Short mmCIF file of C-alpha atoms and ligand atoms in Angstrom, two decimals:
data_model
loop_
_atom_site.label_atom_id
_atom_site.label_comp_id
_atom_site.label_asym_id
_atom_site.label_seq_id
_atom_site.Cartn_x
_atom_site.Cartn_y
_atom_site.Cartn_z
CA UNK A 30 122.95 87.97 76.19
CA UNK A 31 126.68 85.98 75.71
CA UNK A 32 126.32 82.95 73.96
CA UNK A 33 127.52 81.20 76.72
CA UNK A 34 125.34 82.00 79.23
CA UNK A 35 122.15 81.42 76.36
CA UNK A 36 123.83 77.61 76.43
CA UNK A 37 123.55 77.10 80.20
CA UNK A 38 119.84 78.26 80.48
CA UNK A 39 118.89 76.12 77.70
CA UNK A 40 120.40 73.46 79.19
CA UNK A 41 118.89 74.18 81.98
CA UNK A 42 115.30 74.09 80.47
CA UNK A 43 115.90 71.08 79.14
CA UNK A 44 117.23 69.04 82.49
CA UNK A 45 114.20 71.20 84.15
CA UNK A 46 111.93 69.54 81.22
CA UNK A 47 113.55 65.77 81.14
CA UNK A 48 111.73 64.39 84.06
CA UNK A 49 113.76 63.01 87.22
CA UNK A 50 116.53 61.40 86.27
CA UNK A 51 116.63 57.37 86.18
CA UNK A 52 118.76 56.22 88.53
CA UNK A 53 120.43 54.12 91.79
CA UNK A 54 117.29 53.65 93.15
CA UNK A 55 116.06 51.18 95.62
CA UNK A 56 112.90 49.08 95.40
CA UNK A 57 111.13 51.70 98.13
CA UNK A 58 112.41 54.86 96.45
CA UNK A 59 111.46 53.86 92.92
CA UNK A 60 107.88 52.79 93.75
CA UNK A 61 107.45 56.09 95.57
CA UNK A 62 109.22 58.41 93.63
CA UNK A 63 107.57 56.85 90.37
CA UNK A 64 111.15 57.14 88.89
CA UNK A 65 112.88 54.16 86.50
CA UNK A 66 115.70 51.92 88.24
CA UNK A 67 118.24 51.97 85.18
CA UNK A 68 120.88 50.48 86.97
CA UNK A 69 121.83 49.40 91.14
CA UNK A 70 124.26 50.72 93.21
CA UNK A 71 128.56 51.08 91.85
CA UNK A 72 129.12 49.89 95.12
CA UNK A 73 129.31 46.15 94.49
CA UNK A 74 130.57 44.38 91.72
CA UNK A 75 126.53 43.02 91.05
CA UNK A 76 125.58 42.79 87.39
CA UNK A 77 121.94 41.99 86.64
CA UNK A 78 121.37 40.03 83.44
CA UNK A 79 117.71 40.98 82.37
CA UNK A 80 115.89 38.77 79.53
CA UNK A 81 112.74 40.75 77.99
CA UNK A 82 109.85 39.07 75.32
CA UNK A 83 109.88 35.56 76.83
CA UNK A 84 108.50 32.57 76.89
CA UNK A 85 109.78 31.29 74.36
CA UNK A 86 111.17 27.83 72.43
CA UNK A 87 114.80 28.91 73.72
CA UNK A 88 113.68 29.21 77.08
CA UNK A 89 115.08 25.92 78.35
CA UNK A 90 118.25 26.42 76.69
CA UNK A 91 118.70 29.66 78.28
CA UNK A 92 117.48 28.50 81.43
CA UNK A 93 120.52 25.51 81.09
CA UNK A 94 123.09 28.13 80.40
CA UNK A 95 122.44 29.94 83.31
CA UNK A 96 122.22 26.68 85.69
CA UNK A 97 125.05 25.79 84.26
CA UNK A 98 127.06 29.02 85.88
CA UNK A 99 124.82 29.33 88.94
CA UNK A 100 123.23 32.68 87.81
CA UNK A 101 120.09 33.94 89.02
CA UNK A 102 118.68 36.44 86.62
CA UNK A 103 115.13 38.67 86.16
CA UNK A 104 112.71 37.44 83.26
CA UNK A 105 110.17 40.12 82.17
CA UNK A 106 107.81 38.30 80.49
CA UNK A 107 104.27 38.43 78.47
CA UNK A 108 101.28 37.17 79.68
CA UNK A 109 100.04 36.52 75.78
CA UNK A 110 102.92 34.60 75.08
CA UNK A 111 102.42 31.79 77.90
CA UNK A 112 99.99 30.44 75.66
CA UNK A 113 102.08 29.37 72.65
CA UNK A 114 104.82 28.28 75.03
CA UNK A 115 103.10 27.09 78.50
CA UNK A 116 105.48 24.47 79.02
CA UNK A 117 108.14 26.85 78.76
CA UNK A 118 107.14 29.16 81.11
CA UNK A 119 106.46 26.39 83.69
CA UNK A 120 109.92 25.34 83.43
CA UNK A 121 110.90 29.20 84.20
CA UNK A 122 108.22 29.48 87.11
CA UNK A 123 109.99 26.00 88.58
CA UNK A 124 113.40 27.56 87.94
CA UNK A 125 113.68 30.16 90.81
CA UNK A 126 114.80 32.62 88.50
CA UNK A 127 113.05 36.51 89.31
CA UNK A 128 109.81 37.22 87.09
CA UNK A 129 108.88 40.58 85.97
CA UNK A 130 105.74 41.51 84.04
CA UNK A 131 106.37 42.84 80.45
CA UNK A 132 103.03 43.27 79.65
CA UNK A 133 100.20 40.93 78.39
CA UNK A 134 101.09 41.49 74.62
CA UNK A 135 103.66 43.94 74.35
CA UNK A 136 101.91 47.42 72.98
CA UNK A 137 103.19 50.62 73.50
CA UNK A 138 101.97 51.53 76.77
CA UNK A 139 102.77 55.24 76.93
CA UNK A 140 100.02 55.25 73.81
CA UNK A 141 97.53 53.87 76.39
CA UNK A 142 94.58 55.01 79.33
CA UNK A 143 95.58 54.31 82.68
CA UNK A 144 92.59 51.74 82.33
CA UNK A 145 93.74 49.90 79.40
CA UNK A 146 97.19 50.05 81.41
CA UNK A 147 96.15 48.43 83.83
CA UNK A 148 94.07 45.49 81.49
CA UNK A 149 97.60 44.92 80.68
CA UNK A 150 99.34 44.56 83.49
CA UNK A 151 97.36 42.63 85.84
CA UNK A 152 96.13 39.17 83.91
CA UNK A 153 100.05 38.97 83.30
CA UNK A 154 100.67 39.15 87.02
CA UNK A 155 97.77 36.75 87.62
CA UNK A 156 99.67 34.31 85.15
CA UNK A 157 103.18 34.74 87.08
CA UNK A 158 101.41 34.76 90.73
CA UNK A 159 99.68 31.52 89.93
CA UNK A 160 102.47 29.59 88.52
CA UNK A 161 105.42 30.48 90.28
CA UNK A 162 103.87 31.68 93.53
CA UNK A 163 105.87 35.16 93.36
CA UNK A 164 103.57 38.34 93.02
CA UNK A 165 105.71 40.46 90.76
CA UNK A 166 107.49 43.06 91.92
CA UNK A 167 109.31 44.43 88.76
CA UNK A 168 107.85 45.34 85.72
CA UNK A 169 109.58 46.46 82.56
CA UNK A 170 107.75 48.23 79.93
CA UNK A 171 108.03 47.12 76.23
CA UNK A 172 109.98 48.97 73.79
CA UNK A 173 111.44 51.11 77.30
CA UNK A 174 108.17 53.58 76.30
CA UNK A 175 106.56 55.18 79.37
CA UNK A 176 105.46 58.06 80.97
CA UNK A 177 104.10 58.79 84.56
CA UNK A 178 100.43 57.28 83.79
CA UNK A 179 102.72 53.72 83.05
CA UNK A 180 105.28 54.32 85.90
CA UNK A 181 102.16 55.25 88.11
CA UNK A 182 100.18 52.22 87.09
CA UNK A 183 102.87 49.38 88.02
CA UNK A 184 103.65 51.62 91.03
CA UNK A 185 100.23 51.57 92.34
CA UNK A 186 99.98 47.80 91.81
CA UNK A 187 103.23 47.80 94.06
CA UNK A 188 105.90 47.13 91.09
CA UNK A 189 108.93 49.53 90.27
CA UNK A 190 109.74 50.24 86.48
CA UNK A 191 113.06 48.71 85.54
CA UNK A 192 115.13 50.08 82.46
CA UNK A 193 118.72 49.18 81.78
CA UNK A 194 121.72 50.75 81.26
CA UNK A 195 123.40 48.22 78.53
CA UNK A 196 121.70 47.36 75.30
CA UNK A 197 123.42 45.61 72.89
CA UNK A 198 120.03 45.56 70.76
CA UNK A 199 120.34 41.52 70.13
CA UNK A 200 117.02 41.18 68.98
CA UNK A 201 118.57 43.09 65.66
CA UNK A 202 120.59 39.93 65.77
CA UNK A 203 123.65 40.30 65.45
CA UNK A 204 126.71 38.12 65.81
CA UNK A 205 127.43 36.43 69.08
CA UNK A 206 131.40 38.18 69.54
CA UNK A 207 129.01 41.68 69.02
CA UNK A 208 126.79 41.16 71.93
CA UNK A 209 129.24 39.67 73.94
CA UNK A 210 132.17 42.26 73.44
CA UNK A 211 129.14 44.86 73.81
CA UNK A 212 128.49 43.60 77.14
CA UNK A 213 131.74 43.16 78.11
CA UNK A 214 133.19 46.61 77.42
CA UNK A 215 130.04 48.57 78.99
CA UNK A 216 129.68 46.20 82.06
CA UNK A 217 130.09 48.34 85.72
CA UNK A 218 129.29 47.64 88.89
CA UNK A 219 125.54 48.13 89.31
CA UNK A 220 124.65 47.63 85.74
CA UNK A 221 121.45 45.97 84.62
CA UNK A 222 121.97 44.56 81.10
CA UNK A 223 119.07 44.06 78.57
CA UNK A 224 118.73 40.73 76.61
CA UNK A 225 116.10 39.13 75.16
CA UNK A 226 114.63 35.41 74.48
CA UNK A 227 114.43 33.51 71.29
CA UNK A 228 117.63 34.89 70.16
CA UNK A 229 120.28 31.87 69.37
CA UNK A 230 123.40 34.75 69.02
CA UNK A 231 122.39 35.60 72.57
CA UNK A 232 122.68 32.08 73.79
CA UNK A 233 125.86 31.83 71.62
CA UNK A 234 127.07 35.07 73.32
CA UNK A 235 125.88 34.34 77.04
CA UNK A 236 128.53 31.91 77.77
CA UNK A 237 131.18 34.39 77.10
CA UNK A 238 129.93 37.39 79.09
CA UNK A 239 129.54 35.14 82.30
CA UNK A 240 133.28 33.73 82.18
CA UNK A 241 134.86 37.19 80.94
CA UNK A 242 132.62 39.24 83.35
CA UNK A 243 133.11 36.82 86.03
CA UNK A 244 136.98 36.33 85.74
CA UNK A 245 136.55 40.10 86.41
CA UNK A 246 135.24 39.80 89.75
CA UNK A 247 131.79 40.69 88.76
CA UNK A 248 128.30 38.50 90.33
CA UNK A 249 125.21 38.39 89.00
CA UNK A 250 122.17 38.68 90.72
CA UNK A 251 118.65 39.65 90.01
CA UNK A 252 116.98 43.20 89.59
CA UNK A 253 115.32 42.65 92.48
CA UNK A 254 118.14 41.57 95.11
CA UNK A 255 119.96 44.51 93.31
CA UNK A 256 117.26 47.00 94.44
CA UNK A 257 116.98 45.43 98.00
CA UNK A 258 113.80 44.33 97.57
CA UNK A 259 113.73 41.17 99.63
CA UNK A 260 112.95 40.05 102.19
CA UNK A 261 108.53 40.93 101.84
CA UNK A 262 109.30 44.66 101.39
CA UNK A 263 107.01 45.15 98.38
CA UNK A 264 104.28 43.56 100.00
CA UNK A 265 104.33 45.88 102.86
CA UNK A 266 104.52 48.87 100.49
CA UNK A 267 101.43 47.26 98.73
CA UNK A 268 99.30 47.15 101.76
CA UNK A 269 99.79 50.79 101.81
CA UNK A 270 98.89 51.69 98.80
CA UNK A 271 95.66 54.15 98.58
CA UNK A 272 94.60 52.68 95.27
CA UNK A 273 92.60 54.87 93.19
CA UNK A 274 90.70 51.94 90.89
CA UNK A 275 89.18 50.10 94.18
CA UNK A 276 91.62 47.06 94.37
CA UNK A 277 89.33 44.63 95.96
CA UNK A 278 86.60 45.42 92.77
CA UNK A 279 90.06 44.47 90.52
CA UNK A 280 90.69 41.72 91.95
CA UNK A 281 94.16 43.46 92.71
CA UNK A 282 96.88 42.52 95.07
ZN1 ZN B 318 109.95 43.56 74.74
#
């Protein structure tokens, strides 16, 4: 066999073994093809700023920067964390930013029983659902680790798995000019950016993404406007759901 052709059908077997890929999805077509949204459509200039691990003590500053530019962006937050920093997450319920579930206290998820899954997942929605009135629609999974029992599980409780496509890692913390020209160079239409709360370099470095990015032409909006998913389209794909873990015994939905 040529060595070439021994190339292609590996890599071949290996896209055949990867999964579907992540990609342009919207709201509809990543709930039922239990595929990741890693970015929205090149279309548009959109960019959707994404802030993961929250709430936390920075929240209100963050929550200021982004009033102060106009900027709606998605929060996945953790049900645990609300309550260390209740206030904070009021202000962010109040704030008409989007709300995503990150879990209730951040484990590895693709480690976990579609049961233990689901403990996870739902008391956080609860939290978000009774404070800010939204029923979330997004969820995010922590460290990005999942598999089809996780992507399955938020599906079935009518939320698409978002991932990103720009990480500048700031939770490593480091310098402000880093994240920002990390952001800066990556940024395309349709990306979804991944930031995190409690991080003062990411405050630092907000301010100069927004005018650089903006100056550009680029708008931010949330994950979910990015995926189409207003106005009440996940609740109609909820209702017709055929959950498997009797929803009405759950308390679900
Ligand atoms: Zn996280």
């Amino acid at each position: 066999m040529k060595r070439g052709y021994t190339a292609y059908l590996l890599c071949a077997i290996l896209l055949l073994y990867s999964g579907p890929p992540a990609g342009a999805l919207d709201f509809n077509e990543a709930i039922e093809t239990h595929v990741a949204v890693n970015h929205g459509p090149s279309t548009d200039m959109y960019i959707a700023l994404t802030f993961d691990d929250g709430p936390k003590p920075l929240t209100p500053e963050l929550l200021a920067i982004l009033d102060t530019y106009g900027v709606r962006a998605t929060f996945f937050i953790c049900g645990s964390f609300v309550d260390d920093w209740q206030a904070e997450f009021d202000l962010l319920c109040d704030s008409g930013h989007e709300i995503g579930n990150h879990s209730w206290s951040h484990p590895n998820l693709s480690w976990l029983c579609e049961y233990d899954i689901i403990e996870q997942l739902q008391p956080t929605n609860d939290l978000i659902e009774d404070c800010s009135g939204q029923y979330p629609q997004l969820f995010r999974p922590p460290y990005g680790a999942y598999n089809q029992y996780v992507i399955g599980a938020a599906g079935r409780m009518g939320m698409a798995t978002i991932m990103w496509d720009i990480d500048p890692k700031d939770w490593k913390d480091p310098g402000p000019e880093y994240i920002a020209d990390y952001v800066i160079s990556r940024a395309t239409s349709g990306s979804i950016v991944l930031l995190h709360e409690g991080h003062p370099n990411t405050l630092t470095a907000l301010p100069i993404i927004l005018d650089t990015l903006m100056a550009e032409g680029y708008r931010f909006i949330t994950v979910g406007e990015m995926l189409g998913l207003y106005p009440g389209i996940a609740r109609k794909v909820r209702n017709e759901i055929d959950y498997p873990l009797k929803p009405e015994e759950r308390g679900l939905f």
